[in-house]
CSV table of C-alpha atoms in Angstrom, one decimal:
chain,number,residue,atom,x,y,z
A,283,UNK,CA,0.0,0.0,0.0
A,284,UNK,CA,1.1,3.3,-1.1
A,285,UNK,CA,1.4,5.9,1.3
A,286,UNK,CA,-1.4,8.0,-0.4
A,287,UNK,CA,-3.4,5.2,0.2
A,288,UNK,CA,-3.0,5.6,4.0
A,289,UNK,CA,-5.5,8.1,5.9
A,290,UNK,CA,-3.3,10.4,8.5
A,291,UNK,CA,-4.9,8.8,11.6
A,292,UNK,CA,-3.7,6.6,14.2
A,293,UNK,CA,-0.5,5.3,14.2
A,294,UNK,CA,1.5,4.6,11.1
A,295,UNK,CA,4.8,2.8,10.2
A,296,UNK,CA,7.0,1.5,7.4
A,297,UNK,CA,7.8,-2.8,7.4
A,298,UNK,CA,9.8,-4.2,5.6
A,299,UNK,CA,8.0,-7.1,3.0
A,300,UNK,CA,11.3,-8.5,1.2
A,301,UNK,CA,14.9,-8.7,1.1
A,302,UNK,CA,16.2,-6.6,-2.1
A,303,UNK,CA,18.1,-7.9,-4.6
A,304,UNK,CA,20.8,-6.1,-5.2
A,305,UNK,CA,19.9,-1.9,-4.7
A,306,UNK,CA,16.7,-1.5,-2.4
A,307,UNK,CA,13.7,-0.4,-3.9
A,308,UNK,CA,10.3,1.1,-2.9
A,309,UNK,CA,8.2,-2.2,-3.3
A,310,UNK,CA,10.6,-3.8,-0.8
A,311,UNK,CA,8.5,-1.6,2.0
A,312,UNK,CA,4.9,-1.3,2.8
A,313,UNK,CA,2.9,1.7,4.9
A,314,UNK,CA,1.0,0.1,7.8
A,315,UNK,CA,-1.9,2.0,10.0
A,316,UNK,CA,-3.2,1.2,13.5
A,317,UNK,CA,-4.8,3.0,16.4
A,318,UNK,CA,-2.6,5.2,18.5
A,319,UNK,CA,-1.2,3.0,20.8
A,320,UNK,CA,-2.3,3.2,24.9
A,321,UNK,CA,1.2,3.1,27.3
A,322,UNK,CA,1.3,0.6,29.9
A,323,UNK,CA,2.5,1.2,33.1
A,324,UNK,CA,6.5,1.8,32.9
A,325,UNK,CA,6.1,3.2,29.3
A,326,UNK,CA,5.4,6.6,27.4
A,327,UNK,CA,3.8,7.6,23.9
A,328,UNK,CA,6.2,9.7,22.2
A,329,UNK,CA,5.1,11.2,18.8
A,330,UNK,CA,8.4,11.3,16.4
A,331,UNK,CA,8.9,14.5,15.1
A,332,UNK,CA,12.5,13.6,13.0
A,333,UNK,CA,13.9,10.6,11.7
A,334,UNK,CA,16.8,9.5,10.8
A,335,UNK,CA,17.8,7.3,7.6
A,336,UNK,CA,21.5,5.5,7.4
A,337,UNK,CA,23.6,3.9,4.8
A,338,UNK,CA,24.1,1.5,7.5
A,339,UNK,CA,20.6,0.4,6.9
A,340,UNK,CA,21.3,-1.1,3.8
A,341,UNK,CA,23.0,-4.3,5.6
A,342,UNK,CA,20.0,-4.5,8.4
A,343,UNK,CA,17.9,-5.2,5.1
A,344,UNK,CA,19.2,-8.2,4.2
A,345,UNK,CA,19.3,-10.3,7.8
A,346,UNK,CA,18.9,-8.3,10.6
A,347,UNK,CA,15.6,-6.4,10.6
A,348,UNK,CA,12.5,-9.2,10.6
A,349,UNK,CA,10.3,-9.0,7.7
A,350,UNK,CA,6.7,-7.6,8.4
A,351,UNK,CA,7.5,-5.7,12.3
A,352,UNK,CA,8.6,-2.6,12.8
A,353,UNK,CA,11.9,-1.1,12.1
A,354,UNK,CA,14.5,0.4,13.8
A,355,UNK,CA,16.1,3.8,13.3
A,356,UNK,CA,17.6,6.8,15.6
A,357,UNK,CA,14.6,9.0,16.3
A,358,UNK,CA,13.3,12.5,18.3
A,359,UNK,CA,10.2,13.3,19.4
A,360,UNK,CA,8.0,14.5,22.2
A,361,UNK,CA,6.5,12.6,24.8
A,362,UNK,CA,2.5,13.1,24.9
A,363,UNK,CA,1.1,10.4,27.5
A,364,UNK,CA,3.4,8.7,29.9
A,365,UNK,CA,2.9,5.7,32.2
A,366,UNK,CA,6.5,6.2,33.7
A,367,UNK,CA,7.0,8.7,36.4
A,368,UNK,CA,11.1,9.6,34.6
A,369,UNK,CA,9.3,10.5,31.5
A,370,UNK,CA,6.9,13.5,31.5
A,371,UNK,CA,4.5,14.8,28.9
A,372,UNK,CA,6.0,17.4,26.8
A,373,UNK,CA,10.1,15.7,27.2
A,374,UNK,CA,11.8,15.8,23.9
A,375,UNK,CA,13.4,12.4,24.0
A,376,UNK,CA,16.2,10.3,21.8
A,377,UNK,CA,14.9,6.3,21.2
A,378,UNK,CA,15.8,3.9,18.3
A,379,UNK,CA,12.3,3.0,17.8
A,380,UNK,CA,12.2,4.8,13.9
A,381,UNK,CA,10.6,4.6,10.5
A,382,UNK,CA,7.0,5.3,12.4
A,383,UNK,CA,4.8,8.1,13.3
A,384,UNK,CA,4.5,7.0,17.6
A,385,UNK,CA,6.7,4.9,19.3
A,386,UNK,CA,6.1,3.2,23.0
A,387,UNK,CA,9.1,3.9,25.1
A,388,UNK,CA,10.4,2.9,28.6
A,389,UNK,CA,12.7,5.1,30.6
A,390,UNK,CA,15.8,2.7,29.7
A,391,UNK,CA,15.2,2.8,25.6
A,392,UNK,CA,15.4,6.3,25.8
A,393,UNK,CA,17.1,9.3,26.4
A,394,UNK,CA,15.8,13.1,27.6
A,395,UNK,CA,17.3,15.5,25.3
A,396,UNK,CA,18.5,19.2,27.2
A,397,UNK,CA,16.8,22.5,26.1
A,398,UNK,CA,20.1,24.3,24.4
A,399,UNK,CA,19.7,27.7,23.0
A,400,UNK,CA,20.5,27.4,19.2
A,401,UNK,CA,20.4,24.3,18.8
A,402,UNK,CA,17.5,23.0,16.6
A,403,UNK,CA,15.6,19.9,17.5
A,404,UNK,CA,17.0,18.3,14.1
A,405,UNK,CA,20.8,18.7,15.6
A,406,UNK,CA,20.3,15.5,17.6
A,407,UNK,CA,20.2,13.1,14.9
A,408,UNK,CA,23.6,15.0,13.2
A,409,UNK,CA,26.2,16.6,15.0
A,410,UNK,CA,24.5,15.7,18.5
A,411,UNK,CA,23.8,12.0,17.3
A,412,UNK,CA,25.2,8.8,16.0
A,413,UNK,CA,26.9,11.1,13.2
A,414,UNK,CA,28.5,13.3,14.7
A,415,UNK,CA,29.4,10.4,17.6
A,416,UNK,CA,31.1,8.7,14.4
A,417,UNK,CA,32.9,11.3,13.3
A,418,UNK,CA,34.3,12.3,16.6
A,419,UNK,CA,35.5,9.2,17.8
A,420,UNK,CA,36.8,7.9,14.6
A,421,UNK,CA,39.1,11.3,14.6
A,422,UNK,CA,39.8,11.1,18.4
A,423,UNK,CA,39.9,7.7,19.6
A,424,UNK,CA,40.6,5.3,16.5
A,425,UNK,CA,42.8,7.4,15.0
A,426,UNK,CA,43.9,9.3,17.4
A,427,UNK,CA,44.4,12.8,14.9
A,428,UNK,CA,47.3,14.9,16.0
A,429,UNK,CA,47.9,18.8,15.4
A,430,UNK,CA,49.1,19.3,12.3
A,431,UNK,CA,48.5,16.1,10.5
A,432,UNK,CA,47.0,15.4,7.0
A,433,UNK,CA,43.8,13.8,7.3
A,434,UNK,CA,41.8,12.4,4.0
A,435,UNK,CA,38.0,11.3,3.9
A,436,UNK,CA,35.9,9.1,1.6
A,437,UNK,CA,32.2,10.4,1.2
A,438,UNK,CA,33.1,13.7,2.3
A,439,UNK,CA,30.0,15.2,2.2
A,440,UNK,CA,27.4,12.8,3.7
A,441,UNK,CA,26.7,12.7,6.8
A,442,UNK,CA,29.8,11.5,9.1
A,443,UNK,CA,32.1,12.8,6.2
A,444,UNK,CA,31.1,16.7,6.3
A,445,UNK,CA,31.2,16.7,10.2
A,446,UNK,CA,34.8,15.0,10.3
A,447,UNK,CA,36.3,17.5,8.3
A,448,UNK,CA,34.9,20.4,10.0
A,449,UNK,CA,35.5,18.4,13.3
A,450,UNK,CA,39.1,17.3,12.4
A,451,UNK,CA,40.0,21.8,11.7
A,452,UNK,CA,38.7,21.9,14.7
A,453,UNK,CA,41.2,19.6,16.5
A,454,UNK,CA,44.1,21.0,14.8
A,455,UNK,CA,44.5,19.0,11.7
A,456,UNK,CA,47.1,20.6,9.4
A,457,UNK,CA,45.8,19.8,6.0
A,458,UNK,CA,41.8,17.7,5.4
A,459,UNK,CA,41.1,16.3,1.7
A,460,UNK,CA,37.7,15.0,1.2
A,461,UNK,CA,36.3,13.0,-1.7
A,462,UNK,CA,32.6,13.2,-3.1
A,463,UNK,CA,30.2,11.8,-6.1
A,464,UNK,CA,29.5,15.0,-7.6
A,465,UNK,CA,31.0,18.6,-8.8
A,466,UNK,CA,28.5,20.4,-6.8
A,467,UNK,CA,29.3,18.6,-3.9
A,468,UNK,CA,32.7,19.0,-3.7
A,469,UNK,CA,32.5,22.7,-4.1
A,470,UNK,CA,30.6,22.3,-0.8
A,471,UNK,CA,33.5,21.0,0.5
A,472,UNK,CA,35.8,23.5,-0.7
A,473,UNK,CA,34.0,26.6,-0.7
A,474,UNK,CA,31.1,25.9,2.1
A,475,UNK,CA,33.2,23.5,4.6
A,476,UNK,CA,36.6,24.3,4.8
A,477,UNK,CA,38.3,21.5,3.2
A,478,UNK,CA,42.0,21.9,2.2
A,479,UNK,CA,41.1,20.1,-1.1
A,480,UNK,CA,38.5,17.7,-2.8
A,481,UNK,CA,38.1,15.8,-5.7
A,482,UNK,CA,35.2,13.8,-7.4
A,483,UNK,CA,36.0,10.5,-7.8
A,484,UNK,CA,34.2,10.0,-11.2
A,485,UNK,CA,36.7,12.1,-12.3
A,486,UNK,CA,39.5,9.8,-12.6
A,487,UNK,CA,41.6,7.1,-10.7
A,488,UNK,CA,41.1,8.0,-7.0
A,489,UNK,CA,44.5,6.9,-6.5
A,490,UNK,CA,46.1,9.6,-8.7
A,491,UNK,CA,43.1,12.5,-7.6
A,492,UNK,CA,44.6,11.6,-4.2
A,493,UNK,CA,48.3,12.1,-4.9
A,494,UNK,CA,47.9,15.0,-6.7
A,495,UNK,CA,45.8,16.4,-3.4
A,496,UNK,CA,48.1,15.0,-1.2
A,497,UNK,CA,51.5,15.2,-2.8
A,498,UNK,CA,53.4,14.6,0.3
A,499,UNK,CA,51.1,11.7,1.5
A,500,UNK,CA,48.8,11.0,4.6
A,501,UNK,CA,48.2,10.4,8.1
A,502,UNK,CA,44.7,9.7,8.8
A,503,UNK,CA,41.7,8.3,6.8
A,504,UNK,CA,38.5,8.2,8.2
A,505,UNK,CA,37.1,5.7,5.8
A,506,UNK,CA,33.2,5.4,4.9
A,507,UNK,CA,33.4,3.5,1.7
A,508,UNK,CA,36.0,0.7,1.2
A,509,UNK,CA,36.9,-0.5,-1.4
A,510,UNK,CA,38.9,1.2,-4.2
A,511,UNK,CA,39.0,4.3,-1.6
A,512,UNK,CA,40.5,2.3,0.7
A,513,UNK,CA,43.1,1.2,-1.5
A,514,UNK,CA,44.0,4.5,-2.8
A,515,UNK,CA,44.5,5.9,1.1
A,516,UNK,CA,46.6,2.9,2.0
A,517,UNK,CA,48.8,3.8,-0.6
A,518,UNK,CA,49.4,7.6,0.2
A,519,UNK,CA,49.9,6.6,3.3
A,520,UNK,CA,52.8,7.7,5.6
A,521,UNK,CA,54.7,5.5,7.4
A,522,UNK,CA,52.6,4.7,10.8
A,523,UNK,CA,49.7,6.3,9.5
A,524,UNK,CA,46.3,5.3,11.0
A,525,UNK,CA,43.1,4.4,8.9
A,526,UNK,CA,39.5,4.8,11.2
A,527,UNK,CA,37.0,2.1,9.2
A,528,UNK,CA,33.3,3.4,10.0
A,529,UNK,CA,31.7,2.1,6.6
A,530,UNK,CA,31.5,0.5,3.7
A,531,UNK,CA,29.1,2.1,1.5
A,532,UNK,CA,30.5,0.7,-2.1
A,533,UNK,CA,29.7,-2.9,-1.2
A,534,UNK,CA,26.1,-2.3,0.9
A,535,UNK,CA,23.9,-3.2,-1.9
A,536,UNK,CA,26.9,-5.2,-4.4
A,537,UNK,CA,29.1,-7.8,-4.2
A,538,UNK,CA,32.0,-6.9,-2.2
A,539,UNK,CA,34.8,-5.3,-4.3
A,540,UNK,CA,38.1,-7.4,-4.4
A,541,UNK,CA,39.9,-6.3,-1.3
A,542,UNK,CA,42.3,-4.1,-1.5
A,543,UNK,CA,45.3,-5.1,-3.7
A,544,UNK,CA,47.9,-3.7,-1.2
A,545,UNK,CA,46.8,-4.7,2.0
A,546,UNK,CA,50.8,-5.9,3.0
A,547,UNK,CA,51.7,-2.2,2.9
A,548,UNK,CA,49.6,-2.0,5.7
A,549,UNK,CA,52.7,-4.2,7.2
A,550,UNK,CA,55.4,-2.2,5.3
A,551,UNK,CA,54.5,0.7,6.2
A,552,UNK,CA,53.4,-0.1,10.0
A,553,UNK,CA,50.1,1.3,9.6
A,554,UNK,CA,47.3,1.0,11.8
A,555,UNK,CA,43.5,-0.2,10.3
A,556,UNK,CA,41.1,-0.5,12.8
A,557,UNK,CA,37.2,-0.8,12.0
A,558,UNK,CA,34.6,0.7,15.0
A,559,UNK,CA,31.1,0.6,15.8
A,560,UNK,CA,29.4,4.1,17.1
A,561,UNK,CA,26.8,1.8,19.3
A,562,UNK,CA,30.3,1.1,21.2
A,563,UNK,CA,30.9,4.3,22.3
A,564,UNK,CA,27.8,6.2,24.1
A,565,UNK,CA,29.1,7.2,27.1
A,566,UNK,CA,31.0,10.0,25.0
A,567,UNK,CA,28.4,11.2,24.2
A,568,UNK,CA,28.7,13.9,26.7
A,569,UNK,CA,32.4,14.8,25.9
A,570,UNK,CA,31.3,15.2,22.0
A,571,UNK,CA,28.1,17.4,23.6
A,572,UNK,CA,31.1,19.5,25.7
A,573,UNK,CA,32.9,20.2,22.6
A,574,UNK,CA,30.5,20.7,20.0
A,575,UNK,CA,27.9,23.0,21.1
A,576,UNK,CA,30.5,26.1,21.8
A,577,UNK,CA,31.3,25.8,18.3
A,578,UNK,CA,27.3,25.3,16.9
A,579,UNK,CA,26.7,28.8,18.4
A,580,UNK,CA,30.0,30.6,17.1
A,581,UNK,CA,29.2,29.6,13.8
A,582,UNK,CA,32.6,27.4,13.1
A,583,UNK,CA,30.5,24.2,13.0
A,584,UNK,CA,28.4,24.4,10.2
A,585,UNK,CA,26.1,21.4,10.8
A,586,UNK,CA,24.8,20.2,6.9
A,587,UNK,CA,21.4,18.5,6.4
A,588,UNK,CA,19.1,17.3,4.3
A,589,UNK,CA,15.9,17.6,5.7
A,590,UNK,CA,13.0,15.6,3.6
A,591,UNK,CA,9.2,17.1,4.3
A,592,UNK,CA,6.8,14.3,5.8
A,593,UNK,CA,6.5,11.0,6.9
A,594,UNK,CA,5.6,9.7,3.8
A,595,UNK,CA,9.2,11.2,1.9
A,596,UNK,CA,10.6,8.2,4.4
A,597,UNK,CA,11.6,5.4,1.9
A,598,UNK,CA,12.5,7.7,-0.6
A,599,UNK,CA,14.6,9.4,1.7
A,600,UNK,CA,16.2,6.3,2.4
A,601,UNK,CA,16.8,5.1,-1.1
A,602,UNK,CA,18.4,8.5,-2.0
A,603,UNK,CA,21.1,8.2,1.0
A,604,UNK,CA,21.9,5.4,-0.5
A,605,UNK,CA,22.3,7.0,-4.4
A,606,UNK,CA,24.1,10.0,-2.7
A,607,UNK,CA,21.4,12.8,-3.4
A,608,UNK,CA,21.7,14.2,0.2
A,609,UNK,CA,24.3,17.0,1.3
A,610,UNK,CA,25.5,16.1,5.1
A,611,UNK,CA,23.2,13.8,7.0
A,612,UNK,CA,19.7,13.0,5.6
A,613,UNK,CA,16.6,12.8,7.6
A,614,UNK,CA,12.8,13.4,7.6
A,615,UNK,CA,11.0,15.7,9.4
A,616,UNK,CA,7.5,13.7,10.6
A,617,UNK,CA,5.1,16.6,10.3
């Protein structure tokens, strides 16, 4: 059922009916309706007011979400009847209980957002959420960036990417390249984000784009695509350089490319690959909050999003993360 064919009422949500074949497509969803749901004692009704879509997403298609139930998916909204004393009508909470319109809480699935001056609702879910998390511990604790250092990263301007490189200026890094899909984005990078340099990678071999953008080689990659990216930044590398893995983007919806053709220079050239998880690391959360929001109300952090109108722009939404036709981090405003 189509989501015109769905009357605004109640409660409504997206399942997913099939596993894709190869790259996602809209029939692999369906729009489900029910009555608002009641909370039981211990629980509150929280009505979702942003959503958030994820490459990551991709993979949960194919295994891990169960066909026909609801879906999962980092999510704001307001709490508007409550069974549990800790949560109050009118808190503005985070939960991972996405891709609906309501969601039943309990105190421990989620988390009461502050009130911040100048800091929109919609922040949460980008430079105050999993994102920004990303990007901040890939820089800090996986790679460990130093003052000074040249730093690139792949998919520059989605999500993690665009925060990274403002984040990584931020830190002190001497030089940050980014690559992107398209000429307009990487004229964001350059002219809206601060990026030292950027190429597209359509353009040419990303090996030689990154050479010539990095002449004297690199220290850090924050890697969100794998493959032939990967192999290009293991060999600019400088010697005990250190490579953050947060994604794989290139292989969600494909056969994995061949691995990288120079892996052993990763023992050559004593470098450092280490993958991460976000989910790992939410007791930072605070930290990232400490040192974010001073620059979200100076205006050097320049959060970038893509903001799609309605509940029912979800799925498409989704499926354009996945094609790249989002700036910064992509989600859906409910209402």
């Amino acid at each position: 059922m189509s989501p015109s064919q769905v009357s605004h009422s109640g409660s409504r949500a997206v399942h997913q009916v099939r596993r894709p074949q190869g790259e996602p497509v809209a029939d692999d969803f369906a729009w489900v309706e029910q009555a608002l749901p009641e909370p039981g004692a211990g629980t509150a009704l929280v009505e979702n007011l942003y959503l958030s879509v994820d490459p990551y997403m991709r993979e949960c298609m194919d295994a891990v979400w169960p066909l026909h139930a609801p879906l999962e998916g980092r999510s704001v909204g307001r709490v508007i009847a409550s069974r549990e004393p800790r949560l109050a009508v009118g808190d503005l909470v985070f939960h991972r209980q996405g891709w609906r319109t309501h969601a039943l809480v309990g105190y421990d699935e989620a988390r009461i957002l502050p009130a911040l001056d100048g800091v929109p609702l919609s922040h949460w879910l980008s430079v105050l959420g999993g994102t920004g998390l990303t990007a901040y511990v890939g820089l800090t604790r996986i790679a460990e960036l130093r003052a000074g250092e040249t730093l690139y990263i792949s998919a520059a301007a989605g999500g993690v990417g665009s925060m990274a490189g403002q984040l990584a200026h931020l830190l002190g890094a001497g030089r940050v390249i980014g690559s992107a899909g398209s000429a307009a984005k990487v004229a964001q990078l350059r002219d809206v984000l601060g990026f030292d340099a950027a190429f597209n990678y359509r353009d040419g071999p990303i090996a030689e784009q990154l050479a010539q953008a990095a002449p004297d080689g690199i220290d850090v990659y924050l890697d969100n695509v794998g493959g032939d990216h990967l192999e290009a930044a293991i060999g600019q590398m400088r010697p005990h350089g250190r490579i953050a893995w947060s994604g794989a983007i290139a292989q969600y919806s494909t056969q994995p490319p061949p691995a990288p053709r120079n892996l052993f220079e990763v023992v050559e050239r004593s470098l450092r690959l280490q993958g991460f998880l976000v989910r790992n690391y939410g007791h930072l959360q605070g930290e990232l909050q400490d040192f974010v929001v001073p620059h979200l109300r100076s205006g050097r952090l320049l959060p970038v999003e893509t903001v799609v109108e309605g509940f029912d722009g979800i799925v498409d939404a989704f499926l354009g993360v996945l094609s790249g036709r989002n700036l910064g981090k992509m989600l859906v405003k409910v209402a």
